[in-house]
Amino acid sequence: MTTPIPDARAQRARRWWRAIWRLGAVTVLGVAAFILTWGMALETAPLDAPEANLIGLSIVLDLAVGPLIIVLYALRHRLPRVAPSVGVALSTFSTLGAVAAAALVVTVAARRRSRTTAVQTALIAALFFAIAVAPLPIHPPSDNVPFRELVIVGAVATASLVLLGLLVGARRQLQREREERGLAAEAGRLTQARTQERARIAREMHDALGHRLSLITVHAGALEYRHDLSAGQIGQTAALIRENTRVALDELRVILGVLRDGAPVSPMSGPPPQAEDITSLVEEARAAGAVIDVEEFQIDGIPGAVGRSLFRIAQELLTNARRHAPGERVTLRLTQHDSTVRLVARNAVDATPPSETEPGGYGLIGVAERARLSGGEYTMTRNAGTFEVSVVIPWQS
């Protein structure tokens, strides 16, 4: 079962939604950090103290720089080198943009691994750590927090952001590899299906083409050896040769088109043959001079797939009879037994039966393969100068 590939519009909409959601998250969290930090600073600092003017100046600078950091976060993919570095550096003067700066550290650490991104990640992480622990006058008062504790907290925060970025990057890489494997598997399945379809059509055409060529051979032999034919009979035989030649050429053209590398696979022209079309095969063979007896012919309720297999098997069996036992009587019998259908072809032979490995075509190998693919059985026997092929195919009405 294959996973459906979403269309480009849906993917674009999801990307936009994720970008808006992330931008909104860093903005809201930055505003919360700004309010919490400077609210506590204003509560603890006396209004007449010298630090009050510095706090007011810091708040104004924070409000001016913070939105710029958030904008740089939004442009992190378009400016992959500039935006993270500048954004983290500007976070020195802003708590409003501190969350966006931390997100920029995660973004850099999540990128695909290379020497350049590793160096950039190390530099930005070091800058972020330095800003977090440096006692700059622009920072809100920290109630004389020990420097060692600032270093520990800054190191843990910086390492956490880098590790989070690495986890995000690993997850994205795993997802990309999974998608690539899925695309490769889908391409492999399409290639396999195309190859199997070409092979199937080639087998179909081989059977049909072999049947036509055997008819042409029979008619041409009649013209060569039958000197007692009238002009009308000669003309009729020539017309049959011409028609079978035209059909054979069309079928050969289809074969070459199917087997040509890179050629699109197109189905055979005309409706697929069914079990009832075996009568047409018998009539064509009889018109070519073959002697064929049909003992039983039970075709009621045979499904289409089974009918097509029976038609191609009968076509190959009649072709082999004309090729290996010309002039001999051929007996066909098609019977149904519970959940199976059986096709038997029997003819007399005066030589060894045809080999399944005889060069020049699929021959009986094709018959056996069709029976196997249909879940049936193939049997070939020779007794007292009689050659018989029996094919049993399961089916359910």
Coordinates of C-alpha atoms in Angstrom, one line a residue:
M1 CA 0.0 0.0 0.0
T2 CA 1.5 3.3 -1.0
T3 CA 1.3 6.6 0.9
P4 CA -0.5 9.3 -1.2
I5 CA 1.8 12.2 -2.0
P6 CA 0.2 15.5 -1.0
D7 CA -0.2 18.1 -3.7
A8 CA 1.9 21.3 -3.9
R9 CA -0.9 23.6 -2.7
A10 CA -1.5 21.6 0.5
Q11 CA 2.3 21.4 1.2
R12 CA 2.6 25.2 0.7
A13 CA -0.4 25.8 3.0
R14 CA 1.1 23.7 5.7
R15 CA 4.5 25.5 5.4
W16 CA 2.8 28.8 5.8
W17 CA 0.8 27.7 8.8
R18 CA 3.9 26.3 10.5
A19 CA 5.8 29.6 9.8
I20 CA 2.9 31.7 11.2
W21 CA 2.6 29.5 14.3
R22 CA 6.3 29.6 15.1
L23 CA 6.5 33.3 14.6
G24 CA 3.5 33.9 16.8
A25 CA 4.9 31.6 19.5
V26 CA 8.3 33.4 19.7
T27 CA 6.5 36.8 19.7
V28 CA 4.1 35.9 22.5
L29 CA 6.8 34.2 24.6
G30 CA 9.0 37.2 24.0
V31 CA 6.3 39.6 25.2
A32 CA 5.8 37.5 28.3
A33 CA 9.6 37.6 29.0
F34 CA 9.7 41.3 28.5
I35 CA 6.8 42.0 30.8
L36 CA 8.0 39.6 33.5
T37 CA 11.6 40.8 33.4
W38 CA 11.0 44.6 33.4
G39 CA 8.0 44.3 35.6
M40 CA 10.2 42.8 38.3
A41 CA 12.9 45.3 37.6
L42 CA 10.5 48.3 38.1
E43 CA 9.1 46.8 41.3
T44 CA 12.5 46.4 42.9
A45 CA 14.3 49.6 41.7
P46 CA 13.4 52.9 43.5
L47 CA 12.0 55.5 41.1
D48 CA 14.5 58.2 42.4
A49 CA 17.5 55.9 42.1
P50 CA 20.1 56.5 39.4
E51 CA 19.3 53.1 37.9
A52 CA 15.8 54.3 37.1
N53 CA 16.9 56.3 34.1
L54 CA 19.0 53.4 32.9
I55 CA 16.0 51.0 33.3
G56 CA 13.9 53.4 31.3
L57 CA 16.5 53.7 28.5
S58 CA 16.9 49.9 28.5
I59 CA 13.1 49.4 28.1
V60 CA 13.0 51.8 25.1
L61 CA 16.0 50.1 23.6
D62 CA 14.5 46.7 24.2
L63 CA 11.2 47.7 22.5
A64 CA 13.3 49.0 19.5
V65 CA 15.6 46.0 19.1
G66 CA 13.1 43.2 20.0
P67 CA 10.9 43.5 16.9
L68 CA 14.0 43.5 14.7
I69 CA 15.2 40.2 16.2
I70 CA 11.7 38.7 15.6
V71 CA 11.9 39.9 11.9
L72 CA 15.4 38.3 11.6
Y73 CA 13.9 35.1 12.9
A74 CA 11.2 35.3 10.2
L75 CA 13.9 35.7 7.6
R76 CA 16.2 32.9 8.9
H77 CA 15.7 30.8 5.8
R78 CA 16.3 33.6 3.4
L79 CA 19.3 34.9 5.3
P80 CA 20.7 31.7 6.7
R81 CA 24.1 33.1 7.7
V82 CA 23.3 36.7 8.6
A83 CA 20.0 36.4 10.4
P84 CA 21.1 34.0 13.2
S85 CA 24.4 35.9 13.9
V86 CA 22.9 39.4 14.0
G87 CA 19.8 38.2 15.8
V88 CA 21.7 36.6 18.7
A89 CA 24.1 39.6 18.9
L90 CA 21.2 42.0 19.1
S91 CA 19.6 40.0 21.9
T92 CA 22.2 41.6 24.1
F93 CA 19.9 44.6 24.2
S94 CA 16.5 42.9 24.3
T95 CA 14.4 40.5 26.4
L96 CA 11.6 40.9 23.9
G97 CA 13.7 39.2 21.3
A98 CA 15.4 36.7 23.6
V99 CA 13.1 33.9 22.7
A100 CA 13.5 34.6 19.0
A101 CA 17.3 34.6 19.5
A102 CA 17.1 31.2 21.3
A103 CA 15.0 29.9 18.4
L104 CA 17.7 31.1 16.0
V105 CA 20.3 29.0 17.9
V106 CA 18.0 26.0 17.6
T107 CA 17.6 26.7 13.9
V108 CA 21.3 26.8 13.2
A109 CA 21.9 23.6 15.1
A110 CA 19.1 21.8 13.2
R111 CA 20.6 22.4 9.8
R112 CA 22.2 19.7 7.7
R113 CA 25.6 18.7 9.0
S114 CA 28.6 20.2 7.3
R115 CA 31.8 21.9 8.4
T116 CA 30.4 25.4 7.8
T117 CA 27.2 24.8 9.8
A118 CA 29.2 23.2 12.6
V119 CA 31.5 26.3 12.9
Q120 CA 28.5 28.6 12.7
T121 CA 26.6 26.6 15.4
A122 CA 29.7 26.8 17.7
L123 CA 30.2 30.5 17.2
I124 CA 26.5 31.4 17.7
A125 CA 26.2 29.1 20.8
A126 CA 29.3 30.8 22.3
L127 CA 27.9 34.2 21.6
F128 CA 24.6 33.3 23.2
F129 CA 26.4 31.9 26.2
A130 CA 28.5 35.1 26.6
I131 CA 25.4 37.3 26.4
A132 CA 23.6 35.2 28.9
V133 CA 26.3 35.4 31.6
A134 CA 28.0 38.8 30.8
P135 CA 27.2 41.5 33.5
L136 CA 26.2 44.2 31.0
P137 CA 24.7 47.4 32.4
I138 CA 21.8 47.2 30.0
H139 CA 20.6 44.0 31.6
P140 CA 17.9 44.1 34.3
P141 CA 19.3 43.9 37.9
S142 CA 19.9 40.3 39.0
D143 CA 20.1 40.8 42.8
N144 CA 23.8 40.0 42.8
V145 CA 23.4 36.4 41.5
P146 CA 26.8 34.7 41.8
F147 CA 28.7 34.6 38.6
R148 CA 29.3 30.8 38.9
E149 CA 25.5 30.2 39.0
L150 CA 25.1 32.4 35.9
V151 CA 27.7 30.4 34.1
I152 CA 26.0 27.1 35.0
V153 CA 22.6 28.3 34.0
G154 CA 23.9 29.9 30.8
A155 CA 25.8 26.7 29.9
V156 CA 22.8 24.5 30.5
A157 CA 20.5 26.8 28.6
T158 CA 22.9 27.0 25.6
A159 CA 23.6 23.2 25.6
S160 CA 19.9 22.5 25.8
L161 CA 19.2 24.7 22.8
V162 CA 22.0 23.1 20.7
L163 CA 20.8 19.6 21.7
L164 CA 17.2 20.5 20.8
G165 CA 18.4 21.8 17.4
L166 CA 20.4 18.6 16.8
L167 CA 17.3 16.5 17.6
V168 CA 15.2 18.5 15.3
G169 CA 17.8 18.2 12.5
A170 CA 18.1 14.4 13.0
R171 CA 14.3 14.1 12.9
R172 CA 14.1 16.1 9.7
Q173 CA 17.0 14.1 8.1
L174 CA 15.1 10.9 9.1
Q175 CA 12.0 12.2 7.5
R176 CA 13.8 13.2 4.3
E177 CA 15.4 9.8 4.1
R178 CA 12.1 8.1 4.6
E179 CA 10.5 10.2 1.9
E180 CA 13.4 9.4 -0.5
R181 CA 13.1 5.7 0.2
G182 CA 9.3 5.9 -0.4
L183 CA 9.9 7.7 -3.7
A184 CA 12.6 5.2 -4.7
A185 CA 10.3 2.3 -3.7
E186 CA 7.4 3.8 -5.7
A187 CA 9.6 4.3 -8.7
G188 CA 10.8 0.6 -8.4
R189 CA 7.2 -0.6 -8.2
L190 CA 6.3 1.4 -11.3
T191 CA 9.3 0.1 -13.1
Q192 CA 8.5 -3.5 -12.1
A193 CA 4.8 -3.1 -13.0
R194 CA 5.8 -1.6 -16.4
T195 CA 8.2 -4.5 -17.0
Q196 CA 5.7 -7.1 -16.1
E197 CA 3.1 -5.5 -18.3
R198 CA 5.5 -5.4 -21.2
A199 CA 6.3 -9.1 -20.7
R200 CA 2.6 -9.9 -20.5
I201 CA 1.8 -8.1 -23.7
A202 CA 4.8 -9.6 -25.4
R203 CA 3.6 -13.1 -24.5
E204 CA 0.1 -12.2 -25.8
M205 CA 1.6 -11.0 -29.0
H206 CA 3.8 -14.0 -29.4
D207 CA 0.9 -16.3 -29.2
A208 CA -1.2 -14.3 -31.6
L209 CA 1.7 -13.7 -34.0
G210 CA 2.7 -17.4 -34.0
H211 CA -0.9 -18.3 -34.8
R212 CA -1.1 -15.9 -37.7
L213 CA 2.3 -17.0 -39.1
S214 CA 1.3 -20.7 -38.9
L215 CA -1.9 -19.9 -40.9
I216 CA 0.2 -18.1 -43.5
T217 CA 2.5 -21.1 -43.8
V218 CA -0.4 -23.5 -44.3
H219 CA -2.0 -21.4 -47.0
A220 CA 1.3 -20.8 -48.8
G221 CA 2.0 -24.5 -48.7
A222 CA -1.3 -25.2 -50.3
L223 CA -0.5 -22.8 -53.1
E224 CA 2.9 -24.4 -53.6
Y225 CA 1.8 -28.1 -53.7
R226 CA -1.8 -28.0 -54.8
H227 CA -1.6 -27.6 -58.6
D228 CA -5.3 -28.6 -59.0
L229 CA -6.7 -25.5 -57.4
S230 CA -8.9 -23.3 -59.6
A231 CA -8.3 -19.6 -60.1
G232 CA -11.0 -18.8 -57.6
Q233 CA -9.5 -21.0 -55.0
I234 CA -6.1 -19.5 -55.6
G235 CA -7.5 -16.0 -55.3
Q236 CA -9.3 -16.9 -52.1
T237 CA -6.1 -18.4 -50.6
A238 CA -4.1 -15.4 -51.7
A239 CA -6.6 -13.1 -50.0
L240 CA -6.4 -15.1 -46.8
I241 CA -2.6 -14.9 -46.9
R242 CA -2.8 -11.2 -47.5
E243 CA -5.2 -10.6 -44.6
N244 CA -3.2 -12.8 -42.1
T245 CA 0.0 -11.0 -43.2
R246 CA -1.6 -7.6 -42.5
V247 CA -2.7 -8.7 -39.1
A248 CA 0.7 -10.3 -38.3
L249 CA 2.5 -7.1 -39.3
D250 CA 0.2 -5.1 -37.0
E251 CA 0.9 -7.5 -34.2
L252 CA 4.6 -7.4 -34.9
R253 CA 4.6 -3.6 -34.8
V254 CA 2.9 -3.8 -31.3
I255 CA 5.6 -6.2 -30.1
L256 CA 8.4 -4.0 -31.2
G257 CA 6.8 -1.0 -29.7
V258 CA 6.3 -2.7 -26.4
L259 CA 9.8 -4.1 -26.2
R260 CA 11.5 -0.9 -27.2
D261 CA 13.3 0.7 -24.2
G262 CA 11.4 3.7 -22.9
A263 CA 8.3 3.1 -25.1
P264 CA 5.0 3.6 -23.3
V265 CA 3.1 0.5 -22.5
S266 CA -0.2 0.4 -24.4
P267 CA -2.7 -2.4 -24.3
M268 CA -3.5 -4.5 -27.4
S269 CA -6.0 -3.1 -29.7
G270 CA -9.5 -4.5 -29.6
P271 CA -11.3 -6.2 -26.8
P272 CA -9.5 -9.0 -24.9
P273 CA -10.3 -12.5 -26.1
Q274 CA -12.6 -14.8 -24.1
A275 CA -13.3 -18.5 -23.9
E276 CA -16.1 -18.2 -26.5
D277 CA -13.6 -16.8 -29.0
I278 CA -11.9 -20.3 -29.2
T279 CA -14.6 -21.1 -31.8
S280 CA -13.1 -18.4 -34.1
L281 CA -9.7 -20.0 -33.7
V282 CA -11.1 -23.4 -34.7
E283 CA -12.9 -21.9 -37.7
E284 CA -9.7 -20.1 -38.9
A285 CA -7.7 -23.3 -38.5
R286 CA -10.3 -25.3 -40.4
A287 CA -10.4 -22.7 -43.2
A288 CA -6.6 -23.3 -43.5
G289 CA -7.2 -27.0 -44.0
A290 CA -6.7 -28.3 -40.5
V291 CA -8.9 -31.1 -39.3
I292 CA -10.2 -30.3 -35.8
D293 CA -12.9 -32.1 -33.8
V294 CA -14.5 -30.4 -30.8
E295 CA -15.8 -33.1 -28.5
E296 CA -17.1 -30.9 -25.7
F297 CA -17.2 -27.1 -25.3
Q298 CA -18.6 -25.9 -22.0
I299 CA -18.0 -22.2 -21.6
D300 CA -21.0 -21.1 -19.5
G301 CA -20.0 -18.8 -16.7
I302 CA -16.2 -18.8 -17.2
P303 CA -14.7 -15.6 -15.8
G304 CA -12.9 -13.2 -18.1
A305 CA -9.4 -13.8 -16.8
V306 CA -9.8 -17.5 -17.0
G307 CA -11.3 -17.2 -20.4
R308 CA -8.4 -15.1 -21.7
S309 CA -5.9 -17.7 -20.4
L310 CA -7.9 -20.6 -22.1
F311 CA -8.0 -18.7 -25.4
R312 CA -4.3 -18.1 -25.5
I313 CA -3.6 -21.7 -24.4
A314 CA -5.8 -23.1 -27.1
Q315 CA -4.2 -20.7 -29.6
E316 CA -0.8 -22.0 -28.8
L317 CA -1.8 -25.6 -28.8
L318 CA -3.4 -25.3 -32.3
T319 CA -0.3 -23.5 -33.5
N320 CA 2.0 -26.2 -32.2
A321 CA -0.2 -28.9 -33.8
R322 CA 0.1 -27.2 -37.2
R323 CA 3.8 -26.8 -36.7
H324 CA 4.7 -30.3 -35.4
A325 CA 1.9 -32.5 -36.7
P326 CA 0.7 -31.0 -40.0
G327 CA -2.3 -32.7 -41.5
E328 CA -3.1 -34.7 -38.3
R329 CA -6.5 -34.6 -36.7
V330 CA -6.7 -32.4 -33.6
T331 CA -9.3 -33.0 -30.9
L332 CA -10.2 -30.3 -28.5
R333 CA -12.3 -30.7 -25.3
L334 CA -13.2 -28.0 -22.8
T335 CA -15.1 -29.2 -19.8
Q336 CA -16.0 -27.9 -16.3
H337 CA -15.7 -29.9 -13.1
D338 CA -16.9 -28.2 -9.9
S339 CA -14.4 -25.4 -9.4
T340 CA -12.1 -26.1 -12.3
V341 CA -12.1 -26.0 -16.0
R342 CA -10.1 -28.4 -18.1
L343 CA -8.8 -27.9 -21.7
V344 CA -7.4 -30.9 -23.5
A345 CA -5.8 -31.0 -27.0
R346 CA -4.8 -34.3 -28.6
N347 CA -3.4 -35.2 -31.9
A348 CA -1.5 -38.1 -33.5
V349 CA 2.2 -37.8 -34.1
D350 CA 4.7 -39.8 -36.1
A351 CA 7.8 -38.4 -34.5
T352 CA 9.0 -37.3 -31.1
P353 CA 6.8 -34.7 -29.5
P354 CA 8.0 -31.1 -29.4
S355 CA 10.4 -30.2 -26.7
E356 CA 9.5 -27.5 -24.1
T357 CA 12.9 -26.0 -24.7
E358 CA 12.6 -25.9 -28.5
P359 CA 14.0 -22.6 -29.8
G360 CA 11.9 -20.2 -31.8
G361 CA 9.3 -19.1 -29.2
Y362 CA 7.6 -19.9 -25.9
G363 CA 5.8 -22.9 -27.3
L364 CA 4.7 -25.3 -24.5
I365 CA 6.7 -23.3 -22.0
G366 CA 4.2 -20.5 -22.5
V367 CA 1.3 -22.9 -22.0
A368 CA 2.8 -24.2 -18.8
E369 CA 3.6 -20.7 -17.6
R370 CA 0.0 -19.5 -18.3
A371 CA -1.4 -22.4 -16.4
R372 CA 0.9 -21.8 -13.5
L373 CA 0.1 -18.0 -13.3
S374 CA -3.6 -18.9 -13.3
G375 CA -3.1 -21.3 -10.4
G376 CA -3.6 -24.4 -12.5
E377 CA -1.8 -27.5 -13.7
Y378 CA -0.2 -28.4 -17.0
T379 CA 0.4 -32.0 -18.2
M380 CA 2.0 -33.3 -21.4
T381 CA 1.8 -37.0 -22.3
R382 CA 2.5 -39.2 -25.3
N383 CA 0.9 -42.7 -25.5
A384 CA 0.9 -45.0 -28.6
G385 CA 1.6 -42.3 -31.1
T386 CA -0.8 -39.8 -29.5
F387 CA 0.4 -36.5 -28.1
E388 CA -1.9 -34.9 -25.5
V389 CA -1.7 -31.6 -23.5
S390 CA -4.1 -31.1 -20.6
V391 CA -4.5 -27.8 -18.7
V392 CA -6.6 -27.5 -15.6
I393 CA -7.4 -24.0 -14.2
P394 CA -9.3 -23.3 -11.0
W395 CA -12.3 -20.9 -11.1
Q396 CA -15.5 -20.1 -9.3
S397 CA -18.7 -19.0 -10.9

